JSON list of C-alpha atoms in Angstrom, two decimals:
[
{"chain": "A", "resi": 1, "resn": "MET", "atom": "CA", "xyz": [17.16, -5.69, -4.57]},
{"chain": "A", "resi": 2, "resn": "GLY", "atom": "CA", "xyz": [16.74, -4.60, -0.95]},
{"chain": "A", "resi": 3, "resn": "GLU", "atom": "CA", "xyz": [13.49, -4.68, 0.97]},
{"chain": "A", "resi": 4, "resn": "VAL", "atom": "CA", "xyz": [11.18, -1.80, 1.79]},
{"chain": "A", "resi": 5, "resn": "THR", "atom": "CA", "xyz": [8.77, -1.79, 4.71]},
{"chain": "A", "resi": 6, "resn": "ILE", "atom": "CA", "xyz": [5.62, 0.28, 4.38]},
{"chain": "A", "resi": 7, "resn": "CYS", "atom": "CA", "xyz": [4.39, 1.71, 7.68]},
{"chain": "A", "resi": 8, "resn": "SER", "atom": "CA", "xyz": [0.93, 3.15, 8.19]},
{"chain": "A", "resi": 9, "resn": "SER", "atom": "CA", "xyz": [-1.99, 3.60, 10.48]},
{"chain": "A", "resi": 10, "resn": "SER", "atom": "CA", "xyz": [-4.63, 0.95, 9.82]},
{"chain": "A", "resi": 11, "resn": "LYS", "atom": "CA", "xyz": [-6.79, 3.84, 8.54]},
{"chain": "A", "resi": 12, "resn": "TYR", "atom": "CA", "xyz": [-4.72, 3.81, 5.35]},
{"chain": "A", "resi": 13, "resn": "TYR", "atom": "CA", "xyz": [-4.34, 0.07, 4.71]},
{"chain": "A", "resi": 14, "resn": "GLY", "atom": "CA", "xyz": [-6.12, 0.41, 1.35]},
{"chain": "A", "resi": 15, "resn": "VAL", "atom": "CA", "xyz": [-3.44, 2.85, 0.16]},
{"chain": "A", "resi": 16, "resn": "VAL", "atom": "CA", "xyz": [-0.71, 0.58, 1.55]},
{"chain": "A", "resi": 17, "resn": "GLN", "atom": "CA", "xyz": [-2.10, -2.45, -0.30]},
{"chain": "A", "resi": 18, "resn": "SER", "atom": "CA", "xyz": [-2.26, -0.53, -3.57]},
{"chain": "A", "resi": 19, "resn": "LEU", "atom": "CA", "xyz": [1.28, 0.81, -3.23]},
{"chain": "A", "resi": 20, "resn": "ALA", "atom": "CA", "xyz": [2.62, -2.59, -2.17]},
{"chain": "A", "resi": 21, "resn": "GLY", "atom": "CA", "xyz": [1.01, -4.16, -5.25]},
{"chain": "A", "resi": 22, "resn": "GLU", "atom": "CA", "xyz": [2.67, -1.62, -7.54]},
{"chain": "A", "resi": 23, "resn": "LEU", "atom": "CA", "xyz": [6.06, -2.26, -5.96]},
{"chain": "A", "resi": 24, "resn": "VAL", "atom": "CA", "xyz": [5.70, -6.05, -6.09]},
{"chain": "A", "resi": 25, "resn": "ASP", "atom": "CA", "xyz": [4.88, -5.71, -9.81]},
{"chain": "A", "resi": 26, "resn": "ARG", "atom": "CA", "xyz": [8.32, -4.05, -10.10]},
{"chain": "A", "resi": 27, "resn": "GLN", "atom": "CA", "xyz": [10.00, -7.00, -8.36]},
{"chain": "A", "resi": 28, "resn": "VAL", "atom": "CA", "xyz": [10.49, -5.08, -5.08]},
{"chain": "A", "resi": 29, "resn": "VAL", "atom": "CA", "xyz": [10.38, -7.09, -1.84]},
{"chain": "A", "resi": 30, "resn": "VAL", "atom": "CA", "xyz": [7.75, -5.32, 0.27]},
{"chain": "A", "resi": 31, "resn": "ASN", "atom": "CA", "xyz": [6.96, -5.78, 3.95]},
{"chain": "A", "resi": 32, "resn": "THR", "atom": "CA", "xyz": [3.58, -4.51, 5.13]},
{"chain": "A", "resi": 33, "resn": "PRO", "atom": "CA", "xyz": [1.51, -4.47, 8.27]},
{"chain": "A", "resi": 34, "resn": "ARG", "atom": "CA", "xyz": [-0.61, -7.57, 8.92]},
{"chain": "A", "resi": 35, "resn": "PHE", "atom": "CA", "xyz": [-3.84, -6.57, 7.19]},
{"chain": "A", "resi": 36, "resn": "ASP", "atom": "CA", "xyz": [-5.73, -9.32, 9.03]},
{"chain": "A", "resi": 37, "resn": "PHE", "atom": "CA", "xyz": [-5.24, -7.29, 12.24]},
{"chain": "A", "resi": 38, "resn": "ASP", "atom": "CA", "xyz": [-6.80, -4.07, 10.94]},
{"chain": "A", "resi": 39, "resn": "GLU", "atom": "CA", "xyz": [-7.81, -2.27, 14.13]},
{"chain": "A", "resi": 40, "resn": "GLU", "atom": "CA", "xyz": [-10.52, -0.48, 12.17]},
{"chain": "A", "resi": 41, "resn": "ILE", "atom": "CA", "xyz": [-12.24, -3.88, 11.78]},
{"chain": "A", "resi": 42, "resn": "VAL", "atom": "CA", "xyz": [-11.11, -6.24, 14.56]},
{"chain": "A", "resi": 43, "resn": "GLU", "atom": "CA", "xyz": [-10.20, -5.83, 18.21]},
{"chain": "A", "resi": 44, "resn": "VAL", "atom": "CA", "xyz": [-6.53, -6.57, 18.77]},
{"chain": "A", "resi": 45, "resn": "ARG", "atom": "CA", "xyz": [-5.77, -7.91, 22.25]},
{"chain": "A", "resi": 46, "resn": "ALA", "atom": "CA", "xyz": [-2.76, -6.62, 24.21]},
{"chain": "A", "resi": 47, "resn": "GLU", "atom": "CA", "xyz": [-0.72, -9.80, 23.75]},
{"chain": "A", "resi": 48, "resn": "GLN", "atom": "CA", "xyz": [-1.44, -9.76, 20.00]},
{"chain": "A", "resi": 49, "resn": "LYS", "atom": "CA", "xyz": [-0.38, -6.11, 19.80]},
{"chain": "A", "resi": 50, "resn": "TRP", "atom": "CA", "xyz": [2.88, -6.95, 21.58]},
{"chain": "A", "resi": 51, "resn": "ALA", "atom": "CA", "xyz": [3.64, -9.82, 19.19]},
{"chain": "A", "resi": 52, "resn": "LEU", "atom": "CA", "xyz": [2.65, -7.79, 16.11]},
{"chain": "A", "resi": 53, "resn": "THR", "atom": "CA", "xyz": [4.83, -4.87, 17.20]},
{"chain": "A", "resi": 54, "resn": "HIS", "atom": "CA", "xyz": [7.92, -7.06, 17.60]},
{"chain": "A", "resi": 55, "resn": "GLU", "atom": "CA", "xyz": [7.19, -8.91, 14.36]},
{"chain": "A", "resi": 56, "resn": "PHE", "atom": "CA", "xyz": [6.91, -5.62, 12.47]},
{"chain": "A", "resi": 57, "resn": "LEU", "atom": "CA", "xyz": [10.08, -4.18, 14.00]},
{"chain": "A", "resi": 58, "resn": "GLY", "atom": "CA", "xyz": [11.86, -7.27, 12.65]},
{"chain": "A", "resi": 59, "resn": "LYS", "atom": "CA", "xyz": [10.60, -6.30, 9.18]},
{"chain": "A", "resi": 60, "resn": "VAL", "atom": "CA", "xyz": [11.89, -2.76, 9.67]},
{"chain": "A", "resi": 61, "resn": "ARG", "atom": "CA", "xyz": [15.29, -4.06, 10.85]},
{"chain": "A", "resi": 62, "resn": "ARG", "atom": "CA", "xyz": [15.91, -6.03, 7.64]},
{"chain": "A", "resi": 63, "resn": "SER", "atom": "CA", "xyz": [14.78, -3.22, 5.32]},
{"chain": "A", "resi": 64, "resn": "ALA", "atom": "CA", "xyz": [16.92, -0.91, 3.21]},
{"chain": "A", "resi": 65, "resn": "CYS", "atom": "CA", "xyz": [14.38, 1.85, 3.96]},
{"chain": "A", "resi": 66, "resn": "ILE", "atom": "CA", "xyz": [10.88, 2.43, 5.26]},
{"chain": "A", "resi": 67, "resn": "TYR", "atom": "CA", "xyz": [8.09, 4.32, 3.56]},
{"chain": "A", "resi": 68, "resn": "VAL", "atom": "CA", "xyz": [5.37, 5.85, 5.70]},
{"chain": "A", "resi": 69, "resn": "VAL", "atom": "CA", "xyz": [1.86, 6.50, 4.38]},
{"chain": "A", "resi": 70, "resn": "ALA", "atom": "CA", "xyz": [0.85, 9.57, 6.38]},
{"chain": "A", "resi": 71, "resn": "GLU", "atom": "CA", "xyz": [-2.25, 11.15, 4.87]},
{"chain": "A", "resi": 72, "resn": "GLY", "atom": "CA", "xyz": [-2.64, 14.66, 6.21]},
{"chain": "A", "resi": 73, "resn": "GLY", "atom": "CA", "xyz": [0.65, 14.16, 8.08]},
{"chain": "A", "resi": 74, "resn": "TYR", "atom": "CA", "xyz": [-0.93, 11.68, 10.52]},
{"chain": "A", "resi": 75, "resn": "THR", "atom": "CA", "xyz": [1.38, 8.95, 11.80]},
{"chain": "A", "resi": 76, "resn": "GLY", "atom": "CA", "xyz": [-0.11, 7.54, 15.01]},
{"chain": "A", "resi": 77, "resn": "ARG", "atom": "CA", "xyz": [1.69, 6.01, 17.99]},
{"chain": "A", "resi": 78, "resn": "SER", "atom": "CA", "xyz": [2.79, 2.69, 16.47]},
{"chain": "A", "resi": 79, "resn": "VAL", "atom": "CA", "xyz": [4.13, 4.35, 13.34]},
{"chain": "A", "resi": 80, "resn": "CYS", "atom": "CA", "xyz": [6.05, 6.85, 15.48]},
{"chain": "A", "resi": 81, "resn": "ILE", "atom": "CA", "xyz": [7.72, 3.89, 17.22]},
{"chain": "A", "resi": 82, "resn": "GLU", "atom": "CA", "xyz": [8.57, 2.32, 13.84]},
{"chain": "A", "resi": 83, "resn": "ILE", "atom": "CA", "xyz": [10.04, 5.59, 12.55]},
{"chain": "A", "resi": 84, "resn": "GLY", "atom": "CA", "xyz": [12.16, 6.03, 15.67]},
{"chain": "A", "resi": 85, "resn": "PHE", "atom": "CA", "xyz": [13.35, 2.43, 15.48]},
{"chain": "A", "resi": 86, "resn": "ALA", "atom": "CA", "xyz": [14.35, 2.81, 11.81]},
{"chain": "A", "resi": 87, "resn": "ALA", "atom": "CA", "xyz": [16.12, 6.10, 12.46]},
{"chain": "A", "resi": 88, "resn": "ALA", "atom": "CA", "xyz": [18.05, 4.59, 15.38]},
{"chain": "A", "resi": 89, "resn": "LEU", "atom": "CA", "xyz": [19.28, 1.85, 13.02]},
{"chain": "A", "resi": 90, "resn": "ASP", "atom": "CA", "xyz": [20.25, 4.44, 10.36]},
{"chain": "A", "resi": 91, "resn": "ILE", "atom": "CA", "xyz": [17.55, 3.12, 8.03]},
{"chain": "A", "resi": 92, "resn": "PRO", "atom": "CA", "xyz": [16.27, 5.95, 5.80]},
{"chain": "A", "resi": 93, "resn": "VAL", "atom": "CA", "xyz": [12.70, 7.08, 6.50]},
{"chain": "A", "resi": 94, "resn": "PHE", "atom": "CA", "xyz": [10.60, 8.34, 3.59]},
{"chain": "A", "resi": 95, "resn": "ILE", "atom": "CA", "xyz": [7.09, 9.66, 4.17]},
{"chain": "A", "resi": 96, "resn": "SER", "atom": "CA", "xyz": [4.16, 10.54, 1.91]},
{"chain": "A", "resi": 97, "resn": "GLU", "atom": "CA", "xyz": [3.40, 13.92, 3.54]},
{"chain": "A", "resi": 98, "resn": "ARG", "atom": "CA", "xyz": [5.17, 16.14, 6.04]},
{"chain": "A", "resi": 99, "resn": "PRO", "atom": "CA", "xyz": [4.35, 14.77, 9.50]},
{"chain": "A", "resi": 100, "resn": "LEU", "atom": "CA", "xyz": [2.28, 16.84, 11.90]},
{"chain": "A", "resi": 101, "resn": "GLU", "atom": "CA", "xyz": [4.64, 16.00, 14.76]},
{"chain": "A", "resi": 102, "resn": "GLU", "atom": "CA", "xyz": [7.95, 17.91, 14.60]},
{"chain": "A", "resi": 103, "resn": "ALA", "atom": "CA", "xyz": [9.83, 15.20, 16.50]},
{"chain": "A", "resi": 104, "resn": "VAL", "atom": "CA", "xyz": [8.83, 12.75, 13.75]},
{"chain": "A", "resi": 105, "resn": "ASN", "atom": "CA", "xyz": [9.78, 15.27, 11.07]},
{"chain": "A", "resi": 106, "resn": "ALA", "atom": "CA", "xyz": [13.28, 15.42, 12.57]},
{"chain": "A", "resi": 107, "resn": "LEU", "atom": "CA", "xyz": [13.73, 11.72, 11.69]},
{"chain": "A", "resi": 108, "resn": "VAL", "atom": "CA", "xyz": [12.41, 11.87, 8.11]},
{"chain": "A", "resi": 109, "resn": "SER", "atom": "CA", "xyz": [14.96, 11.59, 5.31]},
{"chain": "A", "resi": 110, "resn": "GLU", "atom": "CA", "xyz": [12.66, 12.94, 2.61]},
{"chain": "A", "resi": 111, "resn": "VAL", "atom": "CA", "xyz": [8.99, 13.55, 1.78]},
{"chain": "A", "resi": 112, "resn": "VAL", "atom": "CA", "xyz": [8.00, 11.49, -1.28]},
{"chain": "A", "resi": 113, "resn": "SER", "atom": "CA", "xyz": [4.39, 11.60, -2.45]},
{"chain": "A", "resi": 114, "resn": "ILE", "atom": "CA", "xyz": [2.44, 8.39, -2.82]},
{"chain": "A", "resi": 115, "resn": "ASP", "atom": "CA", "xyz": [2.27, 9.00, -6.57]},
{"chain": "A", "resi": 116, "resn": "ASP", "atom": "CA", "xyz": [6.07, 9.32, -6.79]},
{"chain": "A", "resi": 117, "resn": "ALA", "atom": "CA", "xyz": [6.84, 6.51, -4.34]},
{"chain": "A", "resi": 118, "resn": "PRO", "atom": "CA", "xyz": [6.91, 3.55, -6.79]},
{"chain": "A", "resi": 119, "resn": "ASP", "atom": "CA", "xyz": [9.53, 5.15, -9.08]},
{"chain": "A", "resi": 120, "resn": "PHE", "atom": "CA", "xyz": [11.49, 6.66, -6.18]},
{"chain": "A", "resi": 121, "resn": "LEU", "atom": "CA", "xyz": [11.66, 3.48, -4.10]},
{"chain": "A", "resi": 122, "resn": "THR", "atom": "CA", "xyz": [12.40, 1.21, -7.06]},
{"chain": "A", "resi": 123, "resn": "GLY", "atom": "CA", "xyz": [15.23, 3.52, -8.14]},
{"chain": "A", "resi": 124, "resn": "LEU", "atom": "CA", "xyz": [16.59, 3.78, -4.61]},
{"chain": "A", "resi": 125, "resn": "LEU", "atom": "CA", "xyz": [16.54, 0.04, -4.01]},
{"chain": "A", "resi": 126, "resn": "ASN", "atom": "CA", "xyz": [18.21, -0.64, -7.37]},
{"chain": "A", "resi": 127, "resn": "THR", "atom": "CA", "xyz": [20.95, 1.82, -6.39]},
{"chain": "A", "resi": 128, "resn": "VAL", "atom": "CA", "xyz": [21.39, 0.19, -2.96]},
{"chain": "A", "resi": 129, "resn": "GLU", "atom": "CA", "xyz": [21.70, -3.23, -4.61]},
{"chain": "A", "resi": 130, "resn": "ARG", "atom": "CA", "xyz": [24.51, -2.02, -6.89]},
{"chain": "A", "resi": 131, "resn": "SER", "atom": "CA", "xyz": [26.55, -0.43, -4.07]}
]
């Protein structure tokens, strides 16, 4: 089964952890942000941010798709970079809610609610594996 990378603002790490747990229970390989660098809790220095950004883009690069948790359509700067990177690599971008930013919306493959994401992503990744 292919990998999925979940992208999100640190504001929504609780949702990401819950979704990642559900997917792992279904034998899906899930890449997530580094929860130990939650900018809501700790200060992330510039050099750490640089390293984390490149590390995460590596996760995106090896993924069959990305899933963005975007409550209220919010993506944030880092997630916008991740979406653009995935789109440039022809990696499908799925998002929990329609993004507020139209330029981001132009790169989204499909809106898939958080509730529907486990079934949708598992089915998609099983299909990708068989192709």
